[in-house]
Amino acid sequence: MKILVVDDEIDVKDLFEQRFRREIRNGEFELAFANSGEDALAYLDGHASEIILILSDINMPGMSGFELLRHIRSGFNAPPPPIVMMITAYGDPQSQQQAVDLGANDFLTKPLDFAVLKQKLRSVV
Amino acid sequence: MKFSTPEGIGALILCALSIQYLRKFLDTPNRTPRWDQVLRKAWAGVGILFGIGAIFGIDDLSTGWLWAGFGAIIAYTVWLINDFKPARTLLLAVGPFMVMAFLSELMKSVVPTFREEYDDYIGSAMAFSVIWLITFIIIATRQKKALANESVEREKEAEKRREIEARKAELEALVAERTAEITQQKEELEHALAELRITQNQLVQSEKMASLGELTAGIAHEIQNPLNFVNNFSEVSVELIDELADEQQKPERDPELEAELLADLKQNLQKITHHGGRASSIVRGMLQHSRASSGQREPTDLNALADEYLRLAYHGLRAKDKTFNATFSTDLDPSLGLISLIPQDLGRVLLNLFTNAFYAVQQRQKQAGSSTSPALYQPAVRVQTRCENGQARIMVTDNGTGIPEELQTRIFQPFFTTKPTGEGTGLGLSLAYDIVTKGHNGTLQVESREGEGTTFIIKLPA
């Protein structure tokens, strides 16, 4: 399963790669990374069909996670549509509602609980 | 002369009248009161003399003696008041007549024949002396009048001078009173000024604290991110160590995997250090912001300062209004290098400009939200730094509500705010203006179009 992680924090890449090292090693997950909404869209342009799940931060400079979500749902929604999970430091109901309205499949708050995340990812598969 | 004859009586009465006239003309009661006492008794003296003359039947007394006595009285009187000019003139007037009368009488008794012989000349001389007398009496009268006028003038002047003196004293008293009043007012004003200075300092401090309050959420968010990394990388490192330990227990060890795990571990520890440092620098920045400015310029990375405060401002507002979202971007000129400035102070300026920018886009978003097409508006705040002609230029641009032209000149005034009561102190921009212009010899300008957005431009000399 190929997962695209979108976050403006560069170290998220290292963190995810280590957190999912076993899964990556045994080929359960394949991770791709983008540092902004714009990067993510550019990546999707070439790899839309490979990506099954997108994990995106909401608060990013430039294109916000919500905007990215809107673009995904309008431009990269070819069936099967990618599963999108939004991540934010602000776990308020309004943001959550907005994410759902825009077509997010799930809503996670920072700090991420990787055990829970793994469970969710596995349940998707 | 005989006392009983009309001539004798006439002479006596004339003498007495003359003395009366003399007293009046020369004002003897005032000028020489003691001698006047004597003169007043002239009537009585004349009466006594008349009595004596009549009783003893003195028939043979020359009127010349009488005139001579009268002349002596006049002379003595004038001598007493010789500083009175008309008196001297009077003496000059009476003198020749008296002398002539006396000589005429003297010659009558001593050289009667000579007297008879030159009667015509003596008569002419007598007539001349009478004309002389009248003339000089007129002159003396005029002199007296002139003197009287003069003294009236002098009296008037003196009166005037007294009035002026009185007025002057009055004015001086008034001036002293006013001076005291003004001095008191000055002291009161100085006191008020001192109080105002204290209040101003307190306000500056409270403005600083208010902006710190706005920052708290931003700071919390900014610290949370590195802390998450610290926690995550620590946990992952424990997992790596476990894996490494497992690997070492295996009979067939994989040196390549072990090396990879060790490299990862080292990298993780470096990341922990890096993110720990990030968190500390934010806390340090917060402390720096709340601390009174050292006023010391130090070489500062303006780009880092701008980036840091942009984030803090965004997350500060974001924490207050969860629905708020804006894009913020930086366009930082790396050639700027280190600039000598007061970091706390310029940090406050930037924070204020960023907070205002986010507030402006938030307001516009609210307005757009009530309209039909909210999706069309994308709030954006951007900071740009440039090194131009040896000076640093920082531009803070937003696409918010903009500032109406008529308000643009007022925004740097203290206590001017368009925010609802309790939301803004109205000191932010005025302090920012002071910090940039007075503290750094720079300029702070605003360019804005209502409904389109605002750009603040800071220029700092190198």
XYZ file of C-alpha atoms in Angstrom:
587
model
C 0.000 0.000 0.000
C 1.466 3.318 -1.042
C 0.963 6.231 1.316
C 1.673 9.905 0.602
C 2.555 11.968 3.689
C 2.187 15.745 3.334
C 3.760 17.935 6.009
C 5.863 21.072 5.954
C 8.145 19.632 8.640
C 10.997 17.904 6.800
C 11.830 15.574 9.684
C 8.422 13.962 9.336
C 10.005 11.853 6.574
C 12.679 10.379 8.870
C 10.185 9.890 11.657
C 7.695 8.015 9.502
C 10.421 5.931 7.878
C 11.646 4.812 11.277
C 8.227 4.373 12.809
C 7.197 2.189 9.888
C 10.604 0.581 9.316
C 9.354 -2.971 9.819
C 6.304 -2.395 7.610
C 8.468 -0.793 4.929
C 11.054 -3.573 5.133
C 8.511 -6.297 4.741
C 6.793 -4.358 1.946
C 3.529 -3.776 3.795
C 3.698 0.004 3.324
C 5.420 2.175 0.795
C 5.878 5.839 1.803
C 6.156 8.962 -0.330
C 6.608 12.460 1.068
C 5.690 15.980 0.077
C 6.602 19.155 1.957
C 3.669 21.247 0.839
C 0.256 21.042 -0.745
C 1.747 22.187 -4.020
C 4.419 19.433 -3.874
C 1.731 16.881 -3.119
C -0.337 17.892 -6.147
C 2.766 17.762 -8.339
C 3.528 14.265 -7.054
C -0.045 13.128 -7.574
C 0.123 14.302 -11.173
C 2.514 11.486 -11.925
C 1.546 8.890 -9.345
C -2.180 9.306 -8.760
C -3.031 5.712 -9.440
C -0.372 4.345 -7.052
C -1.399 6.302 -4.025
C -4.027 4.646 -1.955
C -3.869 6.820 1.131
C -2.904 10.412 1.783
C -1.971 11.741 5.238
C -1.915 15.519 5.230
C -1.196 18.204 7.743
C -3.725 21.053 7.728
C -1.608 24.020 8.778
C 1.026 24.501 6.178
C 2.458 27.612 4.636
C 1.129 28.132 1.157
C -1.619 25.728 0.271
C -3.372 24.524 3.392
C -4.369 20.920 3.957
C -8.018 21.781 3.347
C -7.199 23.252 -0.027
C -5.156 20.231 -0.933
C -8.093 18.067 0.077
C -10.413 20.100 -2.153
C -7.995 19.687 -5.072
C -7.685 15.955 -4.485
C -11.437 15.497 -4.381
C -11.878 17.522 -7.556
C -8.833 16.466 -9.577
C -7.593 13.076 -8.355
C -10.741 11.320 -7.418
C -10.625 8.611 -10.074
C -11.972 5.374 -8.622
C -10.926 4.043 -6.343
C -10.688 7.503 -4.709
C -7.680 7.885 -2.395
C -8.333 7.735 1.294
C -7.443 11.073 2.883
C -6.662 11.505 6.550
C -6.166 15.028 7.878
C -3.746 15.738 10.690
C -3.731 18.879 12.791
C -2.459 20.231 16.036
C -5.850 21.847 16.549
C -8.355 19.121 17.240
C -11.343 21.412 17.348
C -14.780 20.267 16.168
C -15.043 23.024 13.545
C -11.876 21.896 11.769
C -12.997 18.305 12.035
C -16.381 19.180 10.554
C -14.730 21.156 7.790
C -12.454 18.224 6.986
C -15.417 15.871 6.806
C -17.380 18.340 4.659
C -14.497 18.532 2.222
C -14.415 14.755 1.946
C -11.745 13.648 4.441
C -12.031 10.033 5.528
C -10.496 10.576 8.933
C -9.186 13.251 11.224
C -6.124 12.846 13.459
C -4.652 15.207 16.007
C -1.033 15.849 16.782
C 0.912 14.476 18.534
C 0.261 11.408 16.444
C -0.224 8.128 18.221
C 1.573 5.830 15.806
C 0.056 2.680 17.296
C -3.417 4.039 16.563
C -2.299 5.236 13.129
C -0.945 1.805 12.241
C -4.212 0.230 13.310
C -6.190 2.659 11.178
C -3.917 2.076 8.199
C -4.225 -1.670 8.533
C -7.988 -1.461 8.836
C -8.030 0.413 5.532
C -6.175 -2.396 3.875
C 4.471 165.202 58.850
C 1.706 165.370 61.358
C -0.156 162.264 62.429
C -3.347 164.157 62.479
C -2.961 165.323 58.904
C -4.427 163.342 56.039
C -0.932 162.802 54.733
C 0.253 161.147 57.959
C -2.871 159.001 58.307
C -2.702 158.151 54.620
C 0.945 157.113 54.896
C 0.219 154.905 57.901
C -2.798 153.277 56.282
C -0.827 152.801 53.076
C 1.964 151.184 55.051
C -0.432 148.839 56.779
C -2.220 147.975 53.519
C 1.114 147.437 51.828
C 2.159 145.035 54.540
C -1.150 143.199 54.149
C -0.548 143.048 50.395
C 3.015 141.934 51.036
C 1.838 139.129 53.255
C -0.634 137.961 50.667
C 1.680 138.390 47.695
C 4.617 136.682 49.281
C 2.474 134.093 51.029
C 4.359 134.717 54.280
C 1.964 132.691 56.492
C 3.256 129.580 54.718
C 6.793 130.607 53.813
C 7.909 132.159 57.032
C 5.217 131.624 59.635
C 7.136 133.094 62.566
C 7.909 136.370 60.822
C 4.333 136.452 59.580
C 3.180 136.547 63.204
C 4.990 139.885 63.427
C 3.640 141.139 60.112
C 0.096 140.321 61.137
C 0.415 142.729 63.931
C 1.263 145.497 61.463
C -2.226 146.963 61.814
C -1.846 147.019 65.513
C 1.654 148.543 65.200
C 0.287 151.216 62.890
C -2.501 151.942 65.372
C -0.057 152.206 68.263
C 2.264 154.433 66.304
C -0.702 156.569 65.333
C -1.811 156.739 68.985
C 1.659 157.636 70.226
C 2.032 160.271 67.523
C -1.345 161.797 68.398
C -0.827 161.748 72.201
C 2.665 163.205 72.165
C 1.748 165.592 69.371
C 4.678 164.636 67.298
C 4.269 166.813 64.331
C 7.657 166.830 62.956
C 8.262 163.219 61.905
C 9.270 162.778 58.338
C 7.293 160.227 56.343
C 10.676 159.198 54.954
C 11.405 157.333 58.212
C 8.166 155.587 57.886
C 9.039 154.522 54.345
C 12.507 153.574 55.425
C 11.078 151.369 58.189
C 8.628 149.873 55.769
C 11.463 149.300 53.285
C 13.475 147.528 55.981
C 10.526 145.279 56.761
C 10.211 144.382 53.074
C 13.953 143.844 52.757
C 14.027 141.622 55.814
C 11.013 139.651 54.609
C 12.579 139.153 51.180
C 15.885 138.142 52.810
C 13.965 135.513 54.791
C 12.418 134.012 51.695
C 15.139 134.839 49.187
C 14.615 131.558 47.319
C 11.207 132.856 46.195
C 11.943 134.738 42.953
C 8.944 137.130 42.955
C 10.098 138.313 46.385
C 13.402 139.520 44.968
C 11.612 141.133 42.061
C 9.303 142.881 44.548
C 12.298 144.177 46.428
C 13.745 145.431 43.177
C 10.376 147.091 42.437
C 9.978 148.775 45.793
C 13.684 149.594 46.349
C 14.102 152.716 44.137
C 10.844 154.250 45.352
C 11.766 153.680 48.963
C 15.280 155.041 48.440
C 13.886 158.069 46.607
C 11.252 158.742 49.256
C 13.842 158.365 51.995
C 16.425 160.599 50.231
C 13.766 163.188 49.445
C 12.703 163.398 53.094
C 16.315 163.297 54.255
C 17.216 166.196 51.989
C 14.134 168.114 53.207
C 15.434 168.037 56.735
C 19.220 168.207 56.112
C 19.656 170.366 52.996
C 16.235 172.046 52.482
C 17.600 174.649 50.027
C 19.258 172.051 47.825
C 16.044 170.142 47.976
C 14.022 173.159 46.918
C 16.432 173.919 44.122
C 16.275 170.402 42.577
C 12.630 169.801 43.365
C 11.806 169.159 39.698
C 14.523 166.519 39.254
C 13.605 164.828 42.478
C 9.916 164.887 41.489
C 10.791 163.311 38.124
C 12.946 160.736 39.862
C 10.060 160.001 42.237
C 7.663 159.652 39.282
C 10.137 157.399 37.507
C 10.544 155.267 40.619
C 6.743 154.943 40.824
C 6.590 153.762 37.184
C 9.487 151.425 37.980
C 7.564 150.198 41.030
C 4.366 149.505 39.094
C 6.256 147.837 36.248
C 8.168 145.564 38.538
C 5.103 144.753 40.603
C 3.447 143.614 37.367
C 6.541 141.567 36.522
C 6.607 140.112 40.013
C 2.908 139.237 39.734
C 3.548 137.492 36.440
C 6.501 135.682 37.883
C 4.376 134.587 40.763
C 1.668 133.381 38.435
C 4.230 131.519 36.331
C 5.685 129.990 39.453
C 2.229 129.050 40.641
C 1.501 127.424 37.278
C 4.826 125.691 37.434
C 4.153 124.407 40.872
C 0.704 123.252 39.773
C 2.381 121.453 36.881
C 4.911 120.011 39.231
C 2.161 118.982 41.561
C 0.368 117.315 38.681
C 3.530 115.542 37.648
C 4.170 114.458 41.180
C 0.594 113.242 41.355
C 1.113 111.391 38.107
C 4.357 109.926 39.370
C 2.632 108.799 42.531
C -0.080 107.199 40.448
C 2.515 105.483 38.297
C 4.342 104.316 41.395
C 1.143 102.972 42.821
C 0.264 101.292 39.542
C 3.763 99.881 39.335
C 3.531 98.459 42.813
C 0.134 97.052 41.940
C 1.516 95.499 38.771
C 4.491 94.111 40.616
C 2.200 92.506 43.135
C 0.157 91.121 40.265
C 3.274 89.829 38.541
C 4.447 88.190 41.736
C 1.019 86.601 42.127
C 1.005 85.396 38.528
C 4.560 84.125 38.853
C 3.565 82.146 41.895
C 0.553 80.814 40.031
C 2.640 79.865 37.005
C 5.300 78.281 39.158
C 2.643 76.224 40.858
C 1.157 75.266 37.519
C 4.599 74.365 36.231
C 5.174 72.152 39.225
C 1.795 70.551 38.743
C 2.546 70.005 35.065
C 5.921 68.522 35.847
C 4.269 66.198 38.287
C 1.649 65.269 35.715
C 4.373 64.728 33.148
C 6.276 62.449 35.469
C 3.082 60.500 36.106
C 2.413 60.318 32.397
C 5.898 58.971 31.796
C 5.339 56.277 34.374
C 1.953 55.479 32.841
C 3.502 55.382 29.404
C 6.118 52.910 30.572
C 3.398 50.836 32.185
C 1.370 50.963 28.989
C 4.352 49.922 26.916
C 4.881 47.052 29.316
C 1.215 46.074 29.250
C 1.160 46.296 25.469
C 4.134 43.975 25.486
C 2.315 41.622 27.818
C -0.862 41.821 25.734
C 1.063 40.863 22.626
C 2.702 38.098 24.637
C -0.778 36.889 25.559
C -1.685 36.820 21.906
C 1.469 34.877 21.329
C 0.945 32.274 23.997
C -1.103 29.964 21.806
C 1.273 30.452 18.909
C 4.193 29.728 21.150
C 2.505 26.644 22.567
C 1.887 25.376 19.051
C 5.408 26.187 17.959
C 6.862 24.388 20.957
C 4.522 21.445 20.539
C 5.933 20.578 17.126
C 9.583 20.187 18.158
C 8.482 18.457 21.350
C 6.538 15.942 19.286
C 9.681 15.236 17.342
C 11.740 14.899 20.505
C 9.231 12.434 21.928
C 8.813 10.513 18.698
C 12.491 10.222 17.914
C 13.181 9.120 21.493
C 10.533 6.423 21.296
C 11.752 5.281 17.897
C 15.297 5.201 19.202
C 14.224 2.876 22.022
C 12.665 0.636 19.360
C 15.893 0.783 17.360
C 17.938 -0.203 20.393
C 15.571 -3.103 21.069
C 15.957 -4.192 17.465
C 19.703 -3.882 17.717
C 19.742 -5.948 20.893
C 17.600 -8.597 19.198
C 19.965 -8.608 16.275
C 22.957 -9.099 18.544
C 21.283 -12.150 20.124
C 20.948 -13.851 16.777
C 23.549 -16.516 15.954
C 23.983 -15.041 12.490
C 24.363 -11.325 12.916
C 23.759 -8.947 10.031
C 26.522 -6.315 10.292
C 24.949 -4.229 7.575
C 21.633 -3.952 9.433
C 23.413 -3.260 12.677
C 25.377 -0.436 11.058
C 22.181 0.980 9.605
C 20.456 0.852 12.971
C 23.391 2.575 14.637
C 23.465 5.256 11.949
C 19.737 5.799 12.429
C 20.214 6.014 16.168
C 22.899 8.627 15.783
C 20.727 10.574 13.373
C 17.785 10.407 15.778
C 19.826 11.727 18.651
C 20.952 14.592 16.434
C 17.331 15.284 15.573
C 16.364 15.229 19.233
C 19.094 17.775 19.902
C 17.961 19.861 16.935
C 14.293 19.955 17.935
C 15.149 20.452 21.596
C 17.188 23.437 20.501
C 14.246 24.675 18.428
C 11.994 24.550 21.459
C 14.536 26.337 23.616
C 15.035 29.051 21.055
C 11.283 29.685 21.023
C 11.206 29.873 24.802
C 14.230 32.137 24.696
C 12.469 34.327 22.160
C 9.411 34.494 24.371
C 11.484 35.491 27.362
C 13.275 38.032 25.249
C 9.967 39.448 24.117
C 8.608 39.868 27.623
C 11.841 41.188 29.050
C 12.500 44.896 29.038
C 14.554 45.731 26.014
C 18.256 45.868 26.685
C 18.417 48.627 24.099
C 21.588 46.987 22.871
C 22.085 46.467 19.200
C 23.497 43.123 18.262
C 24.159 41.391 14.960
C 20.848 39.708 14.208
C 19.608 37.332 11.544
C 16.661 39.420 10.389
C 15.358 36.621 8.165
C 15.189 34.182 11.068
C 13.524 36.821 13.230
C 10.905 37.514 10.561
C 10.238 33.826 9.985
C 9.923 33.086 13.696
C 7.522 35.908 14.441
C 5.442 35.228 11.343
C 4.786 31.716 12.602
C 4.120 32.870 16.145
C 1.677 35.504 14.954
C -0.154 33.065 12.726
C -0.510 30.382 15.337
C -1.430 32.985 17.917
C -4.427 34.054 15.883
C -5.117 30.506 14.755
C -5.384 29.414 18.379
C -7.950 32.112 19.099
C -10.017 31.514 15.989
C -9.950 27.839 15.101
C -11.796 28.367 11.838
C -9.175 30.811 10.676
C -6.770 29.691 8.083
C -4.398 31.713 5.985
C -1.455 31.083 3.820
C 1.686 32.757 4.941
C 4.831 32.808 2.945
C 8.312 34.147 3.214
C 10.555 35.541 0.546
C 13.802 36.114 2.376
C 16.940 37.542 0.862
C 19.914 35.482 2.106
C 22.329 38.263 1.151
C 20.947 40.275 4.061
C 23.356 38.597 6.472
C 23.554 39.820 10.056
C 22.163 43.264 10.756
C 22.963 45.345 13.811
C 19.649 45.944 15.569
C 17.841 45.541 18.870
C 16.280 42.095 18.416
C 13.595 42.358 21.117
C 12.422 45.693 19.793
C 12.404 44.782 16.126
C 10.799 41.455 16.995
C 7.937 43.374 18.562
C 7.595 45.519 15.459
C 7.433 42.457 13.216
C 5.057 40.666 15.545
C 2.788 43.699 15.548
C 2.819 43.986 11.771
C 2.151 40.258 11.351
C -0.620 40.239 13.932
C -2.238 43.201 12.180
C -1.866 41.511 8.809
C -3.503 38.303 10.002
C -6.214 40.333 11.710
C -6.891 42.172 8.438
C -7.192 38.982 6.384
C -9.315 37.426 9.091
C -11.683 40.395 8.996
C -11.901 40.197 5.226
C -12.509 36.483 5.395
C -15.380 37.114 7.820
C -16.854 39.648 5.431
C -16.394 37.300 2.478
C -17.835 34.446 4.527
C -21.158 36.219 4.711
C -21.178 36.789 0.971
C -22.095 34.216 -1.628
C -18.660 33.118 -2.792
C -16.411 32.583 0.221
C -14.208 30.142 -1.628
C -12.894 32.862 -3.907
C -11.037 34.657 -1.141
C -7.749 33.150 -0.036
C -6.235 35.009 2.936
C -2.515 35.464 2.474
C 0.228 37.150 4.444
C 3.689 37.460 3.064
C 6.975 38.784 4.357
C 9.731 39.783 2.033
C 13.231 40.915 2.898
C 15.643 42.601 0.556
C 19.064 44.147 0.744
C 18.922 47.309 -1.339
C 21.491 50.086 -1.621
C 23.076 49.036 1.638
C 19.818 49.138 3.556
C 17.540 46.369 4.696
C 13.963 46.479 3.469
C 11.260 44.386 5.064
C 7.821 44.274 3.472
C 4.838 42.782 5.235
C 1.993 42.327 2.793
C -1.526 41.092 3.330
C -4.560 40.880 1.115
C -6.895 41.866 3.921
C -9.431 44.627 4.370
C -6.982 47.449 3.673
C -6.881 50.795 5.421
C -9.109 53.652 4.230
C -7.021 56.540 2.979
C -8.302 58.972 5.592
C -7.116 56.653 8.375
C -3.664 55.993 6.945
C -2.183 59.114 8.490
C -3.606 58.252 11.889
C -2.592 54.652 12.326
C 0.790 55.540 13.833
C -0.775 57.797 16.445
C -0.858 56.438 19.978
C -4.181 54.979 21.097
C -5.584 54.944 17.589
C -7.278 51.647 16.942
C -10.076 50.377 14.778
C -10.444 47.250 16.843
C -13.389 46.963 19.217
C -12.795 48.204 22.752
C -10.700 45.761 24.719
C -9.174 44.104 21.687
C -6.470 46.570 20.813
C -4.509 49.001 22.927
C -3.907 51.296 19.974
C -0.265 51.360 20.943
C 1.112 48.629 18.727
C 1.809 50.621 15.585
C 2.791 53.785 17.403
C 5.372 51.808 19.375
C 6.473 50.082 16.190
C 6.893 53.460 14.541
C 8.988 54.759 17.441
C 11.148 51.640 17.496
C 11.871 51.813 13.774
C 12.367 55.571 13.453
C 13.835 56.593 16.799
C 15.429 53.306 17.829
C 16.896 52.319 14.483
C 16.916 55.530 12.403
C 14.794 53.714 9.869
C 11.465 54.413 8.216
C 8.097 52.735 8.506
C 5.662 53.360 5.677
C 2.280 52.061 4.794
C 0.742 51.437 1.397
C -2.826 50.347 1.389
C -5.947 50.139 -0.740
C -9.226 49.609 0.934
C -10.632 46.192 0.114
C -7.413 45.036 -1.536
C -4.753 44.828 1.116
C -1.945 46.540 2.931
C 1.819 46.590 2.777
C 4.037 47.882 5.545
C 7.572 48.705 4.541
C 10.394 48.946 7.044
C 13.679 50.351 5.851
C 16.699 50.073 8.099
C 20.006 51.724 7.339
C 22.949 49.364 7.387
